[in-house]
Amino acid sequence: MYGKLPYFMIAFAAAMWGLIGFFVKGLNNAGFSAMEIVAIRVLTAAIILILVGIVFYRSHLKIRMKDLYLFVGTGILSIVFFNWSYFTAINLMNIPIAVALLYTSPAFVAVLSFLFLKESINRKKLLAIVMTVIGCTLAAGITGQGGMSFSVSSILIGLGAGFGYALYSIFGKIALRRYHPFTVTLYTFLVASVALVPTTGITSKAVVLFAGDAWLYAIGLGIFPTVVAYFAYSWGLERTESSTAAVVATLEPVIATMLGILVYGDRLGGLQMLGSALIIISVISINISIPSRKQKKHFTV
């Protein structure tokens, strides 16, 4: 009935995620720190999602207080930590390498799922994890060949983005057993906002936020790579297999790499390109190793 449209929507969502670096660079140049940018993203997204929920998802606005810990996991331990690590890595390194390290998340998911959800690790997953480690080593320039190398701290921060990204899958999987995907997404950003707005003091920089074009980057960050990407991905995921959707979504690092090279002049050496390719291949191999079956849709950030 829908033909190729679901795949187009998933690819569109991945492209939106790949553009995150554009908004982060803009806000960083306007004088905002990585944590302040995280606060801007989650607060903008939370406000938009609340409005959408009131209009379209009123029956999914309530949660049980005893389940609040799940959204502390998705909102603070994952979203806040992941975004801070990712945005910091973008500024310390460059967009292509930051997004390559971010895409170590499937390897972290495989290990964490084995430890906490008792999911098995087959040979394909194990090979993908090994490829991810090798890919990170090459992409980060640890070998000292082909392109610039980066400090150990910046590499660890980049890997922290992948780890935080993975935590969403663990907490989110449990939350999705009890709640609608919209409810999980809404309270994830709501809890993150409640935690970040007071602690970052972002409200004291309202004058800076609304000066120049900073507010455009802020709104764009909350709308395009967050809310719009969520709806596009969910719509496409609902109409195709989750493993296929995950493979199509690997367009994200390709878009991010093109953005870094074409817009910001980032450069990659031969080994760094090989490392990035190995990470992307490992993502695809992990996803296609999962037996095709209808799964609950989830939100990727």
PDB file of N, CA and C in Angstrom, residues 218-262:
ATOM      1  N   ALA A 218      18.318  26.787  18.239  1.00  0.00           N
ATOM      2  CA  ALA A 218      17.679  26.110  19.370  1.00  0.00           C
ATOM      3  C   ALA A 218      16.375  25.443  18.949  1.00  0.00           C
ATOM      4  N   ILE A 219      15.537  26.195  18.262  1.00  0.00           N
ATOM      5  CA  ILE A 219      14.264  25.642  17.799  1.00  0.00           C
ATOM      6  C   ILE A 219      14.500  24.538  16.777  1.00  0.00           C
ATOM      7  N   GLY A 220      15.460  24.776  15.889  1.00  0.00           N
ATOM      8  CA  GLY A 220      15.776  23.766  14.882  1.00  0.00           C
ATOM      9  C   GLY A 220      16.245  22.473  15.512  1.00  0.00           C
ATOM     10  N   LEU A 221      17.074  22.567  16.571  1.00  0.00           N
ATOM     11  CA  LEU A 221      17.575  21.384  17.256  1.00  0.00           C
ATOM     12  C   LEU A 221      16.437  20.594  17.900  1.00  0.00           C
ATOM     13  N   GLY A 222      15.473  21.318  18.468  1.00  0.00           N
ATOM     14  CA  GLY A 222      14.352  20.649  19.125  1.00  0.00           C
ATOM     15  C   GLY A 222      13.361  20.048  18.151  1.00  0.00           C
ATOM     16  N   ILE A 223      13.240  20.672  16.976  1.00  0.00           N
ATOM     17  CA  ILE A 223      12.219  20.221  16.016  1.00  0.00           C
ATOM     18  C   ILE A 223      12.753  19.158  15.057  1.00  0.00           C
ATOM     19  N   PHE A 224      13.768  19.488  14.272  1.00  0.00           N
ATOM     20  CA  PHE A 224      14.163  18.620  13.155  1.00  0.00           C
ATOM     21  C   PHE A 224      14.844  17.312  13.568  1.00  0.00           C
ATOM     22  N   PRO A 225      15.996  17.346  14.290  1.00  0.00           N
ATOM     23  CA  PRO A 225      16.631  16.067  14.627  1.00  0.00           C
ATOM     24  C   PRO A 225      16.030  15.400  15.866  1.00  0.00           C
ATOM     25  N   THR A 226      14.957  15.965  16.394  1.00  0.00           N
ATOM     26  CA  THR A 226      14.340  15.398  17.592  1.00  0.00           C
ATOM     27  C   THR A 226      12.901  14.990  17.323  1.00  0.00           C
ATOM     28  N   VAL A 227      11.973  15.969  17.338  1.00  0.00           N
ATOM     29  CA  VAL A 227      10.553  15.640  17.214  1.00  0.00           C
ATOM     30  C   VAL A 227      10.191  15.146  15.806  1.00  0.00           C
ATOM     31  N   VAL A 228      10.608  15.876  14.780  1.00  0.00           N
ATOM     32  CA  VAL A 228      10.279  15.475  13.402  1.00  0.00           C
ATOM     33  C   VAL A 228      10.904  14.108  13.082  1.00  0.00           C
ATOM     34  N   ALA A 229      12.162  13.921  13.483  1.00  0.00           N
ATOM     35  CA  ALA A 229      12.829  12.646  13.233  1.00  0.00           C
ATOM     36  C   ALA A 229      12.106  11.505  13.940  1.00  0.00           C
ATOM     37  N   TYR A 230      11.634  11.764  15.153  1.00  0.00           N
ATOM     38  CA  TYR A 230      10.908  10.737  15.913  1.00  0.00           C
ATOM     39  C   TYR A 230       9.649  10.300  15.174  1.00  0.00           C
ATOM     40  N   PHE A 231       8.848  11.260  14.734  1.00  0.00           N
ATOM     41  CA  PHE A 231       7.605  10.912  14.052  1.00  0.00           C
ATOM     42  C   PHE A 231       7.877  10.212  12.721  1.00  0.00           C
ATOM     43  N   ALA A 232       8.864  10.691  11.977  1.00  0.00           N
ATOM     44  CA  ALA A 232       9.185  10.066  10.690  1.00  0.00           C
ATOM     45  C   ALA A 232       9.668   8.629  10.891  1.00  0.00           C
ATOM     46  N   TYR A 233      10.562   8.423  11.857  1.00  0.00           N
ATOM     47  CA  TYR A 233      11.097   7.089  12.115  1.00  0.00           C
ATOM     48  C   TYR A 233       9.999   6.142  12.611  1.00  0.00           C
ATOM     49  N   SER A 234       9.167   6.623  13.537  1.00  0.00           N
ATOM     50  CA  SER A 234       8.098   5.788  14.087  1.00  0.00           C
ATOM     51  C   SER A 234       7.097   5.390  13.003  1.00  0.00           C
ATOM     52  N   TRP A 235       6.747   6.348  12.132  1.00  0.00           N
ATOM     53  CA  TRP A 235       5.788   6.059  11.056  1.00  0.00           C
ATOM     54  C   TRP A 235       6.361   4.992  10.128  1.00  0.00           C
ATOM     55  N   GLY A 236       7.630   5.140   9.762  1.00  0.00           N
ATOM     56  CA  GLY A 236       8.240   4.159   8.873  1.00  0.00           C
ATOM     57  C   GLY A 236       8.434   2.820   9.549  1.00  0.00           C
ATOM     58  N   LEU A 237       8.850   2.831  10.832  1.00  0.00           N
ATOM     59  CA  LEU A 237       9.101   1.604  11.571  1.00  0.00           C
ATOM     60  C   LEU A 237       7.833   0.785  11.752  1.00  0.00           C
ATOM     61  N   GLU A 238       6.715   1.468  11.918  1.00  0.00           N
ATOM     62  CA  GLU A 238       5.434   0.791  12.103  1.00  0.00           C
ATOM     63  C   GLU A 238       5.041  -0.005  10.861  1.00  0.00           C
ATOM     64  N   ARG A 239       5.582   0.374   9.706  1.00  0.00           N
ATOM     65  CA  ARG A 239       5.176  -0.224   8.434  1.00  0.00           C
ATOM     66  C   ARG A 239       6.275  -1.051   7.769  1.00  0.00           C
ATOM     67  N   THR A 240       7.334  -1.360   8.523  1.00  0.00           N
ATOM     68  CA  THR A 240       8.397  -2.208   7.989  1.00  0.00           C
ATOM     69  C   THR A 240       9.031  -2.984   9.122  1.00  0.00           C
ATOM     70  N   GLU A 241       9.949  -3.867   8.833  1.00  0.00           N
ATOM     71  CA  GLU A 241      10.613  -4.662   9.856  1.00  0.00           C
ATOM     72  C   GLU A 241      11.637  -3.811  10.595  1.00  0.00           C
ATOM     73  N   SER A 242      11.745  -4.021  11.909  1.00  0.00           N
ATOM     74  CA  SER A 242      12.646  -3.208  12.722  1.00  0.00           C
ATOM     75  C   SER A 242      14.111  -3.385  12.316  1.00  0.00           C
ATOM     76  N   SER A 243      14.493  -4.615  11.932  1.00  0.00           N
ATOM     77  CA  SER A 243      15.878  -4.836  11.523  1.00  0.00           C
ATOM     78  C   SER A 243      16.205  -4.090  10.239  1.00  0.00           C
ATOM     79  N   THR A 244      15.237  -4.050   9.310  1.00  0.00           N
ATOM     80  CA  THR A 244      15.420  -3.310   8.054  1.00  0.00           C
ATOM     81  C   THR A 244      15.515  -1.816   8.340  1.00  0.00           C
ATOM     82  N   ALA A 245      14.667  -1.339   9.242  1.00  0.00           N
ATOM     83  CA  ALA A 245      14.674   0.084   9.604  1.00  0.00           C
ATOM     84  C   ALA A 245      16.014   0.484  10.197  1.00  0.00           C
ATOM     85  N   ALA A 246      16.584  -0.387  11.041  1.00  0.00           N
ATOM     86  CA  ALA A 246      17.863  -0.082  11.675  1.00  0.00           C
ATOM     87  C   ALA A 246      18.979   0.028  10.649  1.00  0.00           C
ATOM     88  N   VAL A 247      18.927  -0.828   9.633  1.00  0.00           N
ATOM     89  CA  VAL A 247      19.942  -0.778   8.574  1.00  0.00           C
ATOM     90  C   VAL A 247      19.806   0.509   7.764  1.00  0.00           C
ATOM     91  N   VAL A 248      18.565   0.871   7.396  1.00  0.00           N
ATOM     92  CA  VAL A 248      18.326   2.110   6.647  1.00  0.00           C
ATOM     93  C   VAL A 248      18.792   3.317   7.453  1.00  0.00           C
ATOM     94  N   ALA A 249      18.629   3.245   8.779  1.00  0.00           N
ATOM     95  CA  ALA A 249      18.990   4.369   9.649  1.00  0.00           C
ATOM     96  C   ALA A 249      20.488   4.612   9.705  1.00  0.00           C
ATOM     97  N   THR A 250      21.296   3.671   9.193  1.00  0.00           N
ATOM     98  CA  THR A 250      22.743   3.894   9.172  1.00  0.00           C
ATOM     99  C   THR A 250      23.124   4.984   8.165  1.00  0.00           C
ATOM    100  N   LEU A 251      22.135   5.547   7.508  1.00  0.00           N
ATOM    101  CA  LEU A 251      22.374   6.719   6.669  1.00  0.00           C
ATOM    102  C   LEU A 251      22.837   7.899   7.525  1.00  0.00           C
ATOM    103  N   GLU A 252      22.507   7.866   8.827  1.00  0.00           N
ATOM    104  CA  GLU A 252      22.866   8.971   9.720  1.00  0.00           C
ATOM    105  C   GLU A 252      24.358   9.297   9.718  1.00  0.00           C
ATOM    106  N   PRO A 253      25.261   8.329   9.966  1.00  0.00           N
ATOM    107  CA  PRO A 253      26.679   8.685   9.960  1.00  0.00           C
ATOM    108  C   PRO A 253      27.188   9.138   8.600  1.00  0.00           C
ATOM    109  N   VAL A 254      26.555   8.664   7.536  1.00  0.00           N
ATOM    110  CA  VAL A 254      26.946   9.106   6.191  1.00  0.00           C
ATOM    111  C   VAL A 254      26.628  10.586   6.027  1.00  0.00           C
ATOM    112  N   ILE A 255      25.405  10.980   6.425  1.00  0.00           N
ATOM    113  CA  ILE A 255      25.000  12.386   6.344  1.00  0.00           C
ATOM    114  C   ILE A 255      25.878  13.245   7.241  1.00  0.00           C
ATOM    115  N   ALA A 256      26.143  12.766   8.464  1.00  0.00           N
ATOM    116  CA  ALA A 256      26.966  13.527   9.404  1.00  0.00           C
ATOM    117  C   ALA A 256      28.385  13.721   8.868  1.00  0.00           C
ATOM    118  N   THR A 257      28.917  12.688   8.258  1.00  0.00           N
ATOM    119  CA  THR A 257      30.256  12.785   7.681  1.00  0.00           C
ATOM    120  C   THR A 257      30.290  13.783   6.529  1.00  0.00           C
ATOM    121  N   MET A 258      29.287  13.727   5.658  1.00  0.00           N
ATOM    122  CA  MET A 258      29.204  14.677   4.546  1.00  0.00           C
ATOM    123  C   MET A 258      29.085  16.104   5.058  1.00  0.00           C
ATOM    124  N   LEU A 259      28.288  16.293   6.122  1.00  0.00           N
ATOM    125  CA  LEU A 259      28.128  17.626   6.720  1.00  0.00           C
ATOM    126  C   LEU A 259      29.475  18.136   7.220  1.00  0.00           C
ATOM    127  N   GLY A 260      30.198  17.284   7.955  1.00  0.00           N
ATOM    128  CA  GLY A 260      31.481  17.699   8.503  1.00  0.00           C
ATOM    129  C   GLY A 260      32.496  18.046   7.428  1.00  0.00           C
ATOM    130  N   ILE A 261      32.527  17.250   6.369  1.00  0.00           N
ATOM    131  CA  ILE A 261      33.516  17.476   5.308  1.00  0.00           C
ATOM    132  C   ILE A 261      33.150  18.672   4.429  1.00  0.00           C
ATOM    133  N   LEU A 262      31.873  18.744   3.991  1.00  0.00           N
ATOM    134  CA  LEU A 262      31.465  19.772   3.037  1.00  0.00           C
ATOM    135  C   LEU A 262      31.253  21.140   3.681  1.00  0.00           C
TER     136      LEU A 262
END
